[in-house]
Amino acid sequence: MDNKEKQLFAYYYKQFAERSFDEKDVLAFLLFAKKHAQANKVLNELGQFLVQREQMTGYVKSYFDHCQEIIQNLGKGKKEKIENLFSFKEIRNQLNAFFVEQGLDKLSPEVINDIMLCLIALLQDVKLISRTTNKKVGHLSFAASSKELFLMGNMRVLHKGRFIPITFPVLTARNSYEKVTPRDQNDTPYLFDDALIEVMNHEGQLVIAFPTMN
């Protein structure tokens, strides 16, 4: 990094450490950092994902192609669980490794969770495109339960002549931000398909702008 880049890097780190950031700051940081994080799989892939969105490539594209394969095989005797794109631990470890390389301290788990929430908000409404037909086969949306917040993948599978909707978590954060009344005994997440969620900062605390939940 040249001296200006170091100054910018220190600015973003201070925002994170003081919890004075929102989703727009996370976007700006990842776009800035990905040039210097080519060897850091998580930061590099997330930075590319945020830029490319439905034109995704690399690991992210392979991940969603595999999700589509798993969903298409439902009911055919082959069962496979869809894992998150990246786990909280993976994002925490690689983000902190990047900061430590720059001679800075690790961020707390609470700050990492804040960053996860911002990533979930930033990746809403991305279209999922089939690698074989090049047509839309799904999309990403924000979802919330009383305990967790999700970037949710939404696809459909044809079963006995009917299309059945399938949802699966792509990224997950702990919900320590807003009170959400459980929908049922399983705490099934509320899915926000028709409204965008915005994550803002109010006096050092992230707040989520939810539409009215019925």
mmCIF file of C-alpha atoms in Angstrom:
data_model
loop_
_atom_site.group_PDB
_atom_site.id
_atom_site.type_symbol
_atom_site.label_atom_id
_atom_site.label_comp_id
_atom_site.label_asym_id
_atom_site.label_seq_id
_atom_site.Cartn_x
_atom_site.Cartn_y
_atom_site.Cartn_z
ATOM 1 C CA MET A 1 0.000 0.000 0.000
ATOM 2 C CA ASP A 2 1.113 3.538 -0.629
ATOM 3 C CA ASN A 3 0.717 6.143 2.111
ATOM 4 C CA LYS A 4 -2.734 7.282 0.946
ATOM 5 C CA GLU A 5 -3.997 3.720 0.884
ATOM 6 C CA LYS A 6 -2.638 3.183 4.400
ATOM 7 C CA GLN A 7 -4.497 6.284 5.545
ATOM 8 C CA LEU A 8 -7.752 4.978 4.059
ATOM 9 C CA PHE A 9 -7.183 1.549 5.537
ATOM 10 C CA ALA A 10 -6.657 3.064 9.003
ATOM 11 C CA TYR A 11 -9.875 5.074 8.558
ATOM 12 C CA TYR A 12 -11.977 1.986 7.797
ATOM 13 C CA TYR A 13 -10.408 0.008 10.627
ATOM 14 C CA LYS A 14 -11.173 2.816 13.099
ATOM 15 C CA GLN A 15 -14.794 2.878 11.933
ATOM 16 C CA PHE A 16 -15.083 -0.853 12.514
ATOM 17 C CA ALA A 17 -13.324 -0.846 15.882
ATOM 18 C CA GLU A 18 -15.536 2.010 17.123
ATOM 19 C CA ARG A 19 -18.680 0.472 15.582
ATOM 20 C CA SER A 20 -19.414 3.727 13.766
ATOM 21 C CA PHE A 21 -20.123 2.186 10.337
ATOM 22 C CA ASP A 22 -23.087 1.023 8.284
ATOM 23 C CA GLU A 23 -23.634 -1.101 5.164
ATOM 24 C CA LYS A 24 -22.253 1.576 2.828
ATOM 25 C CA ASP A 25 -18.954 1.642 4.732
ATOM 26 C CA VAL A 26 -18.634 -2.155 4.491
ATOM 27 C CA LEU A 27 -19.203 -1.928 0.738
ATOM 28 C CA ALA A 28 -16.562 0.801 0.369
ATOM 29 C CA PHE A 29 -14.063 -1.115 2.503
ATOM 30 C CA LEU A 30 -14.413 -4.383 0.599
ATOM 31 C CA LEU A 31 -14.110 -2.656 -2.770
ATOM 32 C CA PHE A 32 -10.974 -0.923 -1.490
ATOM 33 C CA ALA A 33 -9.514 -3.995 0.235
ATOM 34 C CA LYS A 34 -9.989 -6.613 -2.488
ATOM 35 C CA LYS A 35 -7.031 -5.237 -4.468
ATOM 36 C CA HIS A 36 -4.821 -6.057 -1.482
ATOM 37 C CA ALA A 37 -6.588 -9.304 -0.551
ATOM 38 C CA GLN A 38 -6.006 -11.487 -3.615
ATOM 39 C CA ALA A 39 -4.690 -14.301 -1.410
ATOM 40 C CA ASN A 40 -7.544 -13.907 1.098
ATOM 41 C CA LYS A 41 -10.310 -16.081 -0.323
ATOM 42 C CA VAL A 42 -13.167 -14.696 1.749
ATOM 43 C CA LEU A 43 -12.431 -10.993 1.277
ATOM 44 C CA ASN A 44 -11.567 -11.411 -2.390
ATOM 45 C CA GLU A 45 -14.677 -13.455 -3.208
ATOM 46 C CA LEU A 46 -17.029 -11.196 -1.232
ATOM 47 C CA GLY A 47 -15.542 -8.105 -2.858
ATOM 48 C CA GLN A 48 -16.039 -9.621 -6.319
ATOM 49 C CA PHE A 49 -19.560 -10.749 -5.419
ATOM 50 C CA LEU A 50 -20.576 -7.249 -4.338
ATOM 51 C CA VAL A 51 -19.299 -5.816 -7.634
ATOM 52 C CA GLN A 52 -20.503 -8.515 -10.015
ATOM 53 C CA ARG A 53 -23.800 -9.446 -8.321
ATOM 54 C CA GLU A 54 -25.685 -11.689 -10.813
ATOM 55 C CA GLN A 55 -22.630 -11.776 -13.100
ATOM 56 C CA MET A 56 -20.836 -13.663 -10.310
ATOM 57 C CA THR A 57 -17.750 -15.774 -11.081
ATOM 58 C CA GLY A 58 -15.272 -17.987 -9.254
ATOM 59 C CA TYR A 59 -16.109 -19.722 -5.988
ATOM 60 C CA VAL A 60 -19.375 -17.818 -5.527
ATOM 61 C CA LYS A 61 -20.648 -18.921 -8.941
ATOM 62 C CA SER A 62 -19.638 -22.534 -8.224
ATOM 63 C CA TYR A 63 -21.422 -22.371 -4.870
ATOM 64 C CA PHE A 64 -24.760 -21.298 -6.346
ATOM 65 C CA ASP A 65 -24.465 -23.744 -9.248
ATOM 66 C CA HIS A 66 -24.016 -26.499 -6.660
ATOM 67 C CA CYS A 67 -27.021 -25.228 -4.689
ATOM 68 C CA GLN A 68 -29.110 -25.512 -7.847
ATOM 69 C CA GLU A 69 -27.900 -29.090 -8.406
ATOM 70 C CA ILE A 70 -28.790 -30.069 -4.837
ATOM 71 C CA ILE A 71 -32.274 -28.585 -5.184
ATOM 72 C CA GLN A 72 -32.870 -30.250 -8.560
ATOM 73 C CA ASN A 73 -31.982 -33.608 -6.967
ATOM 74 C CA LEU A 74 -34.474 -33.262 -4.120
ATOM 75 C CA GLY A 75 -36.804 -36.249 -4.010
ATOM 76 C CA LYS A 76 -34.484 -38.349 -6.182
ATOM 77 C CA GLY A 77 -32.903 -40.291 -3.339
ATOM 78 C CA LYS A 78 -29.775 -38.149 -3.130
ATOM 79 C CA LYS A 79 -29.732 -35.927 -0.064
ATOM 80 C CA GLU A 80 -27.155 -33.213 0.526
ATOM 81 C CA LYS A 81 -27.312 -30.261 2.899
ATOM 82 C CA ILE A 82 -26.717 -26.765 1.536
ATOM 83 C CA GLU A 83 -24.053 -25.085 3.650
ATOM 84 C CA ASN A 84 -23.548 -21.331 4.001
ATOM 85 C CA LEU A 85 -21.444 -19.583 1.368
ATOM 86 C CA PHE A 86 -19.051 -18.644 4.179
ATOM 87 C CA SER A 87 -19.519 -19.351 7.872
ATOM 88 C CA PHE A 88 -19.198 -16.736 10.600
ATOM 89 C CA LYS A 89 -15.919 -18.402 11.631
ATOM 90 C CA GLU A 90 -14.478 -18.223 8.103
ATOM 91 C CA ILE A 91 -15.319 -14.549 7.734
ATOM 92 C CA ARG A 92 -14.052 -13.730 11.235
ATOM 93 C CA ASN A 93 -10.764 -15.577 10.779
ATOM 94 C CA GLN A 94 -9.914 -14.239 7.339
ATOM 95 C CA LEU A 95 -11.016 -10.685 8.045
ATOM 96 C CA ASN A 96 -8.955 -10.616 11.247
ATOM 97 C CA ALA A 97 -5.985 -12.236 9.488
ATOM 98 C CA PHE A 98 -6.078 -9.393 6.973
ATOM 99 C CA PHE A 99 -6.032 -6.772 9.729
ATOM 100 C CA VAL A 100 -3.266 -8.541 11.648
ATOM 101 C CA GLU A 101 -1.156 -8.536 8.454
ATOM 102 C CA GLN A 102 -1.421 -4.744 8.547
ATOM 103 C CA GLY A 103 -0.205 -4.652 12.162
ATOM 104 C CA LEU A 104 -3.649 -4.061 13.691
ATOM 105 C CA ASP A 105 -5.621 -5.860 16.392
ATOM 106 C CA LYS A 106 -8.341 -8.381 15.690
ATOM 107 C CA LEU A 107 -11.914 -7.156 15.663
ATOM 108 C CA SER A 108 -14.331 -8.444 18.294
ATOM 109 C CA PRO A 109 -16.983 -11.071 17.454
ATOM 110 C CA GLU A 110 -19.632 -8.358 17.887
ATOM 111 C CA VAL A 111 -18.032 -6.212 15.183
ATOM 112 C CA ILE A 112 -17.702 -9.213 12.862
ATOM 113 C CA ASN A 113 -21.406 -9.885 13.381
ATOM 114 C CA ASP A 114 -22.121 -6.249 12.479
ATOM 115 C CA ILE A 115 -20.162 -6.718 9.254
ATOM 116 C CA MET A 116 -22.062 -9.949 8.522
ATOM 117 C CA LEU A 117 -25.357 -8.088 8.913
ATOM 118 C CA CYS A 118 -24.189 -5.395 6.492
ATOM 119 C CA LEU A 119 -23.155 -8.038 3.951
ATOM 120 C CA ILE A 120 -26.584 -9.635 4.187
ATOM 121 C CA ALA A 121 -28.233 -6.273 3.529
ATOM 122 C CA LEU A 122 -25.891 -5.438 0.639
ATOM 123 C CA LEU A 123 -26.540 -8.697 -1.212
ATOM 124 C CA GLN A 124 -30.342 -8.509 -1.203
ATOM 125 C CA ASP A 125 -32.117 -8.887 -4.542
ATOM 126 C CA VAL A 126 -29.191 -10.461 -6.417
ATOM 127 C CA LYS A 127 -30.575 -12.660 -9.203
ATOM 128 C CA LEU A 128 -29.402 -16.269 -9.443
ATOM 129 C CA ILE A 129 -28.698 -17.281 -13.039
ATOM 130 C CA SER A 130 -28.526 -20.874 -14.344
ATOM 131 C CA ARG A 131 -25.164 -21.830 -15.814
ATOM 132 C CA THR A 132 -26.898 -24.079 -18.387
ATOM 133 C CA THR A 133 -29.814 -21.903 -19.568
ATOM 134 C CA ASN A 134 -28.429 -18.465 -18.609
ATOM 135 C CA LYS A 135 -31.899 -17.666 -17.252
ATOM 136 C CA LYS A 136 -32.975 -16.543 -13.791
ATOM 137 C CA VAL A 137 -33.573 -19.490 -11.463
ATOM 138 C CA GLY A 138 -33.844 -17.632 -8.167
ATOM 139 C CA HIS A 139 -32.834 -14.638 -6.104
ATOM 140 C CA LEU A 140 -31.432 -13.601 -2.736
ATOM 141 C CA SER A 141 -33.445 -11.885 -0.013
ATOM 142 C CA PHE A 142 -33.220 -10.724 3.585
ATOM 143 C CA ALA A 143 -34.836 -12.891 6.264
ATOM 144 C CA ALA A 144 -35.167 -12.472 10.023
ATOM 145 C CA SER A 145 -36.075 -14.660 12.973
ATOM 146 C CA SER A 146 -35.972 -13.801 16.666
ATOM 147 C CA LYS A 147 -32.453 -15.203 17.002
ATOM 148 C CA GLU A 148 -30.839 -14.926 13.562
ATOM 149 C CA LEU A 149 -30.695 -12.817 10.414
ATOM 150 C CA PHE A 150 -30.182 -14.383 7.007
ATOM 151 C CA LEU A 151 -29.251 -13.797 3.428
ATOM 152 C CA MET A 152 -31.659 -16.334 2.000
ATOM 153 C CA GLY A 153 -31.424 -18.089 -1.343
ATOM 154 C CA ASN A 154 -34.750 -18.680 -3.110
ATOM 155 C CA MET A 155 -35.165 -21.258 -5.884
ATOM 156 C CA ARG A 156 -37.889 -23.600 -7.126
ATOM 157 C CA VAL A 157 -37.942 -27.313 -7.884
ATOM 158 C CA LEU A 158 -40.397 -29.101 -10.201
ATOM 159 C CA HIS A 159 -42.050 -31.941 -8.278
ATOM 160 C CA LYS A 160 -44.958 -33.973 -9.654
ATOM 161 C CA GLY A 161 -45.829 -31.246 -12.124
ATOM 162 C CA ARG A 162 -45.729 -28.435 -9.580
ATOM 163 C CA PHE A 163 -43.045 -25.881 -8.787
ATOM 164 C CA ILE A 164 -42.205 -25.938 -5.084
ATOM 165 C CA PRO A 165 -40.343 -22.974 -3.547
ATOM 166 C CA ILE A 166 -37.110 -23.814 -1.715
ATOM 167 C CA THR A 167 -35.268 -21.413 0.583
ATOM 168 C CA PHE A 168 -31.818 -21.884 2.083
ATOM 169 C CA PRO A 169 -29.458 -19.700 4.155
ATOM 170 C CA VAL A 170 -26.451 -18.253 2.327
ATOM 171 C CA LEU A 171 -25.068 -16.034 5.108
ATOM 172 C CA THR A 172 -26.172 -15.930 8.753
ATOM 173 C CA ALA A 173 -25.732 -13.388 11.548
ATOM 174 C CA ARG A 174 -26.897 -13.382 15.158
ATOM 175 C CA ASN A 175 -29.892 -11.111 15.748
ATOM 176 C CA SER A 176 -28.801 -8.810 18.563
ATOM 177 C CA TYR A 177 -30.307 -5.745 16.878
ATOM 178 C CA GLU A 178 -34.088 -5.818 16.628
ATOM 179 C CA LYS A 179 -36.850 -7.599 18.496
ATOM 180 C CA VAL A 180 -38.601 -10.030 16.169
ATOM 181 C CA THR A 181 -41.670 -11.910 17.358
ATOM 182 C CA PRO A 182 -41.340 -15.632 16.487
ATOM 183 C CA ARG A 183 -43.743 -16.688 13.741
ATOM 184 C CA ASP A 184 -44.173 -20.186 15.161
ATOM 185 C CA GLN A 185 -42.592 -22.690 17.519
ATOM 186 C CA ASN A 186 -39.783 -23.300 15.009
ATOM 187 C CA ASP A 187 -38.989 -19.569 14.788
ATOM 188 C CA THR A 188 -39.416 -19.747 11.003
ATOM 189 C CA PRO A 189 -37.788 -16.623 9.493
ATOM 190 C CA TYR A 190 -39.808 -13.795 8.018
ATOM 191 C CA LEU A 191 -38.791 -13.477 4.365
ATOM 192 C CA PHE A 192 -38.587 -9.987 2.844
ATOM 193 C CA ASP A 193 -38.986 -10.436 -0.896
ATOM 194 C CA ASP A 194 -40.895 -7.286 -1.774
ATOM 195 C CA ALA A 195 -39.082 -4.731 0.376
ATOM 196 C CA LEU A 196 -35.437 -3.800 0.751
ATOM 197 C CA ILE A 197 -33.928 -3.745 4.230
ATOM 198 C CA GLU A 198 -31.453 -0.996 5.063
ATOM 199 C CA VAL A 199 -28.873 -1.206 7.846
ATOM 200 C CA MET A 200 -28.066 2.147 9.409
ATOM 201 C CA ASN A 201 -25.959 3.343 12.321
ATOM 202 C CA HIS A 202 -27.424 5.281 15.211
ATOM 203 C CA GLU A 203 -24.994 6.412 17.905
ATOM 204 C CA GLY A 204 -22.699 3.429 17.485
ATOM 205 C CA GLN A 205 -25.467 0.842 17.176
ATOM 206 C CA LEU A 206 -26.651 -0.765 13.961
ATOM 207 C CA VAL A 207 -30.382 -0.582 13.392
ATOM 208 C CA ILE A 208 -32.432 -2.405 10.775
ATOM 209 C CA ALA A 209 -35.150 -0.608 8.859
ATOM 210 C CA PHE A 210 -37.854 -3.284 8.654
ATOM 211 C CA PRO A 211 -41.162 -2.876 6.852
ATOM 212 C CA THR A 212 -44.256 -3.783 8.857
ATOM 213 C CA MET A 213 -44.361 -7.513 9.525
ATOM 214 C CA ASN A 214 -47.718 -9.277 9.464
#
